[in-house]
Tab-separated table of C-alpha atoms (C1' of nucleotides) in Angstrom:
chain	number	residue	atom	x	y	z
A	169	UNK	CA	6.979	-1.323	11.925
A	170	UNK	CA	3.222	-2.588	11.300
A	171	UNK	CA	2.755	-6.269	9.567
A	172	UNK	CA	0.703	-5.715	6.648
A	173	UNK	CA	-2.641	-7.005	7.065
A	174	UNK	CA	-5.166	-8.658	4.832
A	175	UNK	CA	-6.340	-5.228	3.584
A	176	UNK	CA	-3.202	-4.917	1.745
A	177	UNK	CA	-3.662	-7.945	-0.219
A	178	UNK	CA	-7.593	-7.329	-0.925
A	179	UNK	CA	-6.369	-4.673	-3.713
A	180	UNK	CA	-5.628	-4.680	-7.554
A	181	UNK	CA	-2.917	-7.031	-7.734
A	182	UNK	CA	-0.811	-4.514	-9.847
A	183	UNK	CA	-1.248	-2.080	-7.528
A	184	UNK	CA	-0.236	-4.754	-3.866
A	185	UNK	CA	2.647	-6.024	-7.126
A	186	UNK	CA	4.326	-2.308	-6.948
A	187	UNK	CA	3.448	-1.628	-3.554
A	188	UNK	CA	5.613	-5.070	-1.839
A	189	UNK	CA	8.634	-3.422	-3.409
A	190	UNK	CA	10.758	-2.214	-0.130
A	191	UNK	CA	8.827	-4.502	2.385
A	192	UNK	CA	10.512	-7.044	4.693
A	193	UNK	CA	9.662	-10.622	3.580
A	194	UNK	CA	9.988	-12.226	7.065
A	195	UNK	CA	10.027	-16.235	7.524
A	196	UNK	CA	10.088	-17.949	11.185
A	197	UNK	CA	11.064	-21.059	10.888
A	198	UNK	CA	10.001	-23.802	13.554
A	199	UNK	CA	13.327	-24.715	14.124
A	200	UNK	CA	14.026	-21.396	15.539
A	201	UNK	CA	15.696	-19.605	12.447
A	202	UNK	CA	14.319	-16.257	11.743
A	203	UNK	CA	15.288	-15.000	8.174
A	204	UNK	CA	14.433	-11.541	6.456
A	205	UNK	CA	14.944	-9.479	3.380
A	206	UNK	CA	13.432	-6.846	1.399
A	207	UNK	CA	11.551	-6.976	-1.732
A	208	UNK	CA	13.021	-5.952	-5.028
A	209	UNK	CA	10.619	-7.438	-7.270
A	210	UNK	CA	7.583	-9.028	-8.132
A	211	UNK	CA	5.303	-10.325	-10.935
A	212	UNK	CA	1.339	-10.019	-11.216
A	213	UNK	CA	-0.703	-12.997	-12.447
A	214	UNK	CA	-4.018	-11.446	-12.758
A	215	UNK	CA	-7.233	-13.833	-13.273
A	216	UNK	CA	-8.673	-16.469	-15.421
A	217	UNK	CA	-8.426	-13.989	-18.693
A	218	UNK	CA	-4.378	-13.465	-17.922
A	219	UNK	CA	-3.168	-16.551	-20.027
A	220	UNK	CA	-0.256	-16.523	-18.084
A	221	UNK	CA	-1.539	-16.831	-14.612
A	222	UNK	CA	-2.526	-20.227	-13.549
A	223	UNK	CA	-5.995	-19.410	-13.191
A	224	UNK	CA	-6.245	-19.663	-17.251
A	225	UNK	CA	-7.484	-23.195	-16.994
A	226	UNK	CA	-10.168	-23.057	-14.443
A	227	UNK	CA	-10.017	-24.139	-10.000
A	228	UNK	CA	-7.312	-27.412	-9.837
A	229	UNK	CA	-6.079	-28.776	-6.820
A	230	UNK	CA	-2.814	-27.039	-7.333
A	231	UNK	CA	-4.147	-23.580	-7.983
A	232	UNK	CA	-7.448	-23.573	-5.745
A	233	UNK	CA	-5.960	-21.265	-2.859
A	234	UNK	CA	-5.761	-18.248	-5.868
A	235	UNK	CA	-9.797	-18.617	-5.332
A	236	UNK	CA	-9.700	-17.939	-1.752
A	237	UNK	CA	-9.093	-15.343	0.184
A	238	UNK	CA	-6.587	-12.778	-0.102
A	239	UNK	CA	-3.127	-13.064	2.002
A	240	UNK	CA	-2.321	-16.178	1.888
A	241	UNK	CA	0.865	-18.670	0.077
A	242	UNK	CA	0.243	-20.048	-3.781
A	243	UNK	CA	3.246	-21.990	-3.726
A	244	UNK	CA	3.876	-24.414	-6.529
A	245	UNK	CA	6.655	-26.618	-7.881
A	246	UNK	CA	7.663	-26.044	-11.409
A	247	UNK	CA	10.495	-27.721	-13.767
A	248	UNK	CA	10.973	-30.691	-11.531
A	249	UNK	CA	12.822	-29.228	-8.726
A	250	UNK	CA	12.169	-25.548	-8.323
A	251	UNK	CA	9.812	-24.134	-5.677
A	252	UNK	CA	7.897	-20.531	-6.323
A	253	UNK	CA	6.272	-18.285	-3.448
A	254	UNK	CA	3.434	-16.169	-4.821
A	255	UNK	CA	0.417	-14.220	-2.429
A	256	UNK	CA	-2.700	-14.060	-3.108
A	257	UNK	CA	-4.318	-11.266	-3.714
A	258	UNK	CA	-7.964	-9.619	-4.562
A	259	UNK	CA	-11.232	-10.636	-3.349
A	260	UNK	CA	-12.495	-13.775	-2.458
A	261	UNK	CA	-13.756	-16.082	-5.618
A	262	UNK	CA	-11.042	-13.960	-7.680
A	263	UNK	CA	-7.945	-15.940	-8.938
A	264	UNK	CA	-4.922	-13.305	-8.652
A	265	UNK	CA	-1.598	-13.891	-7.141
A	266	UNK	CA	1.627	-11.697	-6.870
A	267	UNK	CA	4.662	-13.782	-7.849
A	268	UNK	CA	8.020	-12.884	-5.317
A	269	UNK	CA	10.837	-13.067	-7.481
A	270	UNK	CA	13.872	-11.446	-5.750
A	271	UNK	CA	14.634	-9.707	-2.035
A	272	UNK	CA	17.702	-8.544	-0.675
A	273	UNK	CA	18.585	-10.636	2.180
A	274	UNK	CA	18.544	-9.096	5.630
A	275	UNK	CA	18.487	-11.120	8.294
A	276	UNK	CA	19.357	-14.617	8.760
A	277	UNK	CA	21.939	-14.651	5.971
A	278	UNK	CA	24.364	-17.315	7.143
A	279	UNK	CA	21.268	-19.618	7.537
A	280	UNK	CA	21.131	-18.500	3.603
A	281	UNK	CA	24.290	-18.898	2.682
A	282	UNK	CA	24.221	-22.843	4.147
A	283	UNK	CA	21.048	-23.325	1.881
A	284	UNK	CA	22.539	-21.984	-1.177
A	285	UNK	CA	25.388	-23.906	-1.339
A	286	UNK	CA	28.186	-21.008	-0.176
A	287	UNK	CA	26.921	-19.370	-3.153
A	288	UNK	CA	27.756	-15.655	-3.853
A	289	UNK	CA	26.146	-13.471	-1.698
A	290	UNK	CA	24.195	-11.264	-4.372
A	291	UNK	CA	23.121	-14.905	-5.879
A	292	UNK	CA	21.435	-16.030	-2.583
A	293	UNK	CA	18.031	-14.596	-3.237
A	294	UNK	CA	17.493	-12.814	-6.919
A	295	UNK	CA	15.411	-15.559	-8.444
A	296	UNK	CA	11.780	-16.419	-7.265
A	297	UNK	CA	13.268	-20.767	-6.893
A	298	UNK	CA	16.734	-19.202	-5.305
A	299	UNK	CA	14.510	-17.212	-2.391
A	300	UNK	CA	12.663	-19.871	-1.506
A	301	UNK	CA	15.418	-22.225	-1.309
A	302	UNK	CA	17.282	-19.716	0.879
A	303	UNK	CA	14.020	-19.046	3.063
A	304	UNK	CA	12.756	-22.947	3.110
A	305	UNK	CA	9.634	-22.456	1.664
A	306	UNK	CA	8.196	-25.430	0.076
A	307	UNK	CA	4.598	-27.173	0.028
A	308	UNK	CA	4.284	-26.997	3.404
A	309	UNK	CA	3.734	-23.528	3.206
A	310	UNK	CA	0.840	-23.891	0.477
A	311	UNK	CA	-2.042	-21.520	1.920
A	312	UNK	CA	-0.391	-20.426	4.845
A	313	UNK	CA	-1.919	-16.979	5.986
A	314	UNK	CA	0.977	-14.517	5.532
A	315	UNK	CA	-1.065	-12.013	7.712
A	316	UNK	CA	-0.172	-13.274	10.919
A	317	UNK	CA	2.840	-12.075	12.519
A	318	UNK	CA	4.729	-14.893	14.036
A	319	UNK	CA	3.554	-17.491	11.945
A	320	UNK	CA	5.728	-19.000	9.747
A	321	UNK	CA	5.944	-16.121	7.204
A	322	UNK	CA	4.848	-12.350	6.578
A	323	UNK	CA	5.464	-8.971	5.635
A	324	UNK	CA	6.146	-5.820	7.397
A	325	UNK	CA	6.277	-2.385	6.558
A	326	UNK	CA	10.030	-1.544	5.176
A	327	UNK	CA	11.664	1.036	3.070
A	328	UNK	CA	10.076	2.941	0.850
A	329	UNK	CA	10.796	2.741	-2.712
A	330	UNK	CA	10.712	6.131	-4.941
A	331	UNK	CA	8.536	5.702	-8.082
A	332	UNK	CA	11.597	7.305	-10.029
A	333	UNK	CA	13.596	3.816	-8.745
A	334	UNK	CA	11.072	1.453	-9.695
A	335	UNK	CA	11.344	-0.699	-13.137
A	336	UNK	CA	8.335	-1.889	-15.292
A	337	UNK	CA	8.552	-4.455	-17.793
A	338	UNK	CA	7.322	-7.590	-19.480
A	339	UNK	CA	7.242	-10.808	-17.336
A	340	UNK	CA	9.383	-13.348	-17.692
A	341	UNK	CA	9.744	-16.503	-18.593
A	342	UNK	CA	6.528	-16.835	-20.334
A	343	UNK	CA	7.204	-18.792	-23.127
A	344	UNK	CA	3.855	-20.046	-24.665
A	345	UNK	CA	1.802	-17.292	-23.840
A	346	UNK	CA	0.347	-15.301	-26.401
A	347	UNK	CA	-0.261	-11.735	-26.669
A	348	UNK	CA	-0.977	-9.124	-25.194
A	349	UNK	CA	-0.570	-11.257	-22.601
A	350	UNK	CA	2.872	-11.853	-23.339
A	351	UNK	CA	4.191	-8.314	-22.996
A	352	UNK	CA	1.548	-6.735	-20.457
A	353	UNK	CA	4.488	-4.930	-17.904
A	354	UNK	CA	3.214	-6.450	-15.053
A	355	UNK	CA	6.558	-6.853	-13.650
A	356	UNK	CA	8.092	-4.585	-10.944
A	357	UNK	CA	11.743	-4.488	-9.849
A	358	UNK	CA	14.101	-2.680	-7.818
A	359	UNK	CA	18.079	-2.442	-8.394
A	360	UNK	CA	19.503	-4.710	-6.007
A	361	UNK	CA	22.357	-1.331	-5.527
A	362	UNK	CA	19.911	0.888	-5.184
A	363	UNK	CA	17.677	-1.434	-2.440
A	364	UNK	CA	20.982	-1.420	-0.509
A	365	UNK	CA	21.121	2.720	-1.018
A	366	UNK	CA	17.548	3.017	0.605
A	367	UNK	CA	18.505	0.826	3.072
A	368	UNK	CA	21.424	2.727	4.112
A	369	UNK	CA	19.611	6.111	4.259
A	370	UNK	CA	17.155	4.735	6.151
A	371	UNK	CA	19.656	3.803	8.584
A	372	UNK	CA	18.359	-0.260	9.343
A	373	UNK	CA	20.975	-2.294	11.503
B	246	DA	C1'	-2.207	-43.868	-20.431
B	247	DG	C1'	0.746	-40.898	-22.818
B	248	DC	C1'	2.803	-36.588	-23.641
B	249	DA	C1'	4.439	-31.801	-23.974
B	250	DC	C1'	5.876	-28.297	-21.227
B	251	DG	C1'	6.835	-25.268	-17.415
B	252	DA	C1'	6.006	-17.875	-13.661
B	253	DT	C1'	13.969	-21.704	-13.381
B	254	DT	C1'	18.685	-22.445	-12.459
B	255	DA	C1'	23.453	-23.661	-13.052
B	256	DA	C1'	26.940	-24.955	-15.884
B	257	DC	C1'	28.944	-24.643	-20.032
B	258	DT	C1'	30.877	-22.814	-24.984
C	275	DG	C1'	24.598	-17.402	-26.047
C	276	DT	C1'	23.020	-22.607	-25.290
C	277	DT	C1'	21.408	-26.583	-22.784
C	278	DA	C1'	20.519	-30.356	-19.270
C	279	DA	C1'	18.280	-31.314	-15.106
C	280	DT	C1'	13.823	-33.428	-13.489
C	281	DC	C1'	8.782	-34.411	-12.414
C	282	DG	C1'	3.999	-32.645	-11.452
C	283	DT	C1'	0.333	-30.880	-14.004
C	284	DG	C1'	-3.173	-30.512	-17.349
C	285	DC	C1'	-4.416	-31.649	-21.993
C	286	DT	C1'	-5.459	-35.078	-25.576
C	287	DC	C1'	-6.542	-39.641	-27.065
DNA sequence: AGCACGATTAACT
DNA sequence: GTTAATCGTGCTC
């Protein structure tokens, strides 16, 4: 199982948004945890003329890594307490990021289950601030290259996901934006059930 | 300097 | 279905 590299990333960010579905998130923490899941869906924020993306308003400190290049963490902190993992994506000097909203835990899942509280298994990871609770990603992975395997967080290669599987639909939680912006089905997703189907075929331990 | 609001979540009716 | 929590950010004055 390759680690996908930094031509992965350097793509339309619809196209890296659909094509993380099924890939192991994998996050190495220094304390020696090493945690895991697969993708099962993801958001793309696509430039300064996307009014939802944070790149609307022009290079601030908190969105300047979108500018750089491709592969590495946008992570932000949003309604006072949550924490949100996105990758950059696209060439260099063009603000695009692919939001991770949900995986299906793999490894590491007691280490999970401590973070979340002893919450419900299928609650420890299907929101984009529930993952990175359960993974420990905060601002101190802000612009971390996620092409380097053995760093503190990447992707490999995983299962592949079916186009027939695959949901499209409006993003979420866009509140003020207007249209078309609003309803532009830039969001991909993959039944948690059916993730765990794929898995199974595939035959993962 | 002040203010409205957010790429959410959990708890509640 | 509704709503509080909680504070950094970016806009307006």
């Amino acid at each position: 199982m390759g680690a996908l590299r930094r031509d992965f990333f350097q793509e339309s960010t619809l196209r890296v948004s659909r094509a993380l579905l099924g890939s192991l998130l994998i996050r190495q923490e220094a304390a020696g945890n090493r945690l895991a899941g697969w993708v099962t869906e993801t958001e793309a924020y696509v430039g300064q003329s996307d009014l939802a993306c944070h790149a609307r308003h022009g290079k601030t400190d908190r969105n300047r890594v979108m500018w750089g290049p491709p592969g590495h963490a946008y992570v932000y902190f949003t309604y006072g307490m949550h924490w949100m993992f996105n990758v950059v994506t696209e060439d260099e000097g063009r603000p695009a990021a692919v939001l991770l909203r949900a995986i299906l835990p793999h490894k590491g899942i007691e280490v999970m289950r401590s973070r979340r509280n002893g919450k419900p298994d299928r609650l420890l990871t299907d929101g984009p601030a529930k993952l990175c609770q359960a993974l420990a990603i905060d601002d101190q992975l802000y612009g971390a290259d996620v092409c380097r395997p053995g760093g503190p967080l990447w992707f490999e290669a995983g299962i592949e996901v079916p186009d027939d599987v695959v949901t499209k639909g409006p993003r979420v939680g866009l509140n003020n934006v207007p249209e078309p912006w609003h309803s532009k089905p830039w969001r991909f997703r993959v039944e948690r059930s059916t993730m765990e189907d794929l898995v199974e075929r595939e035959g993962v331990s």
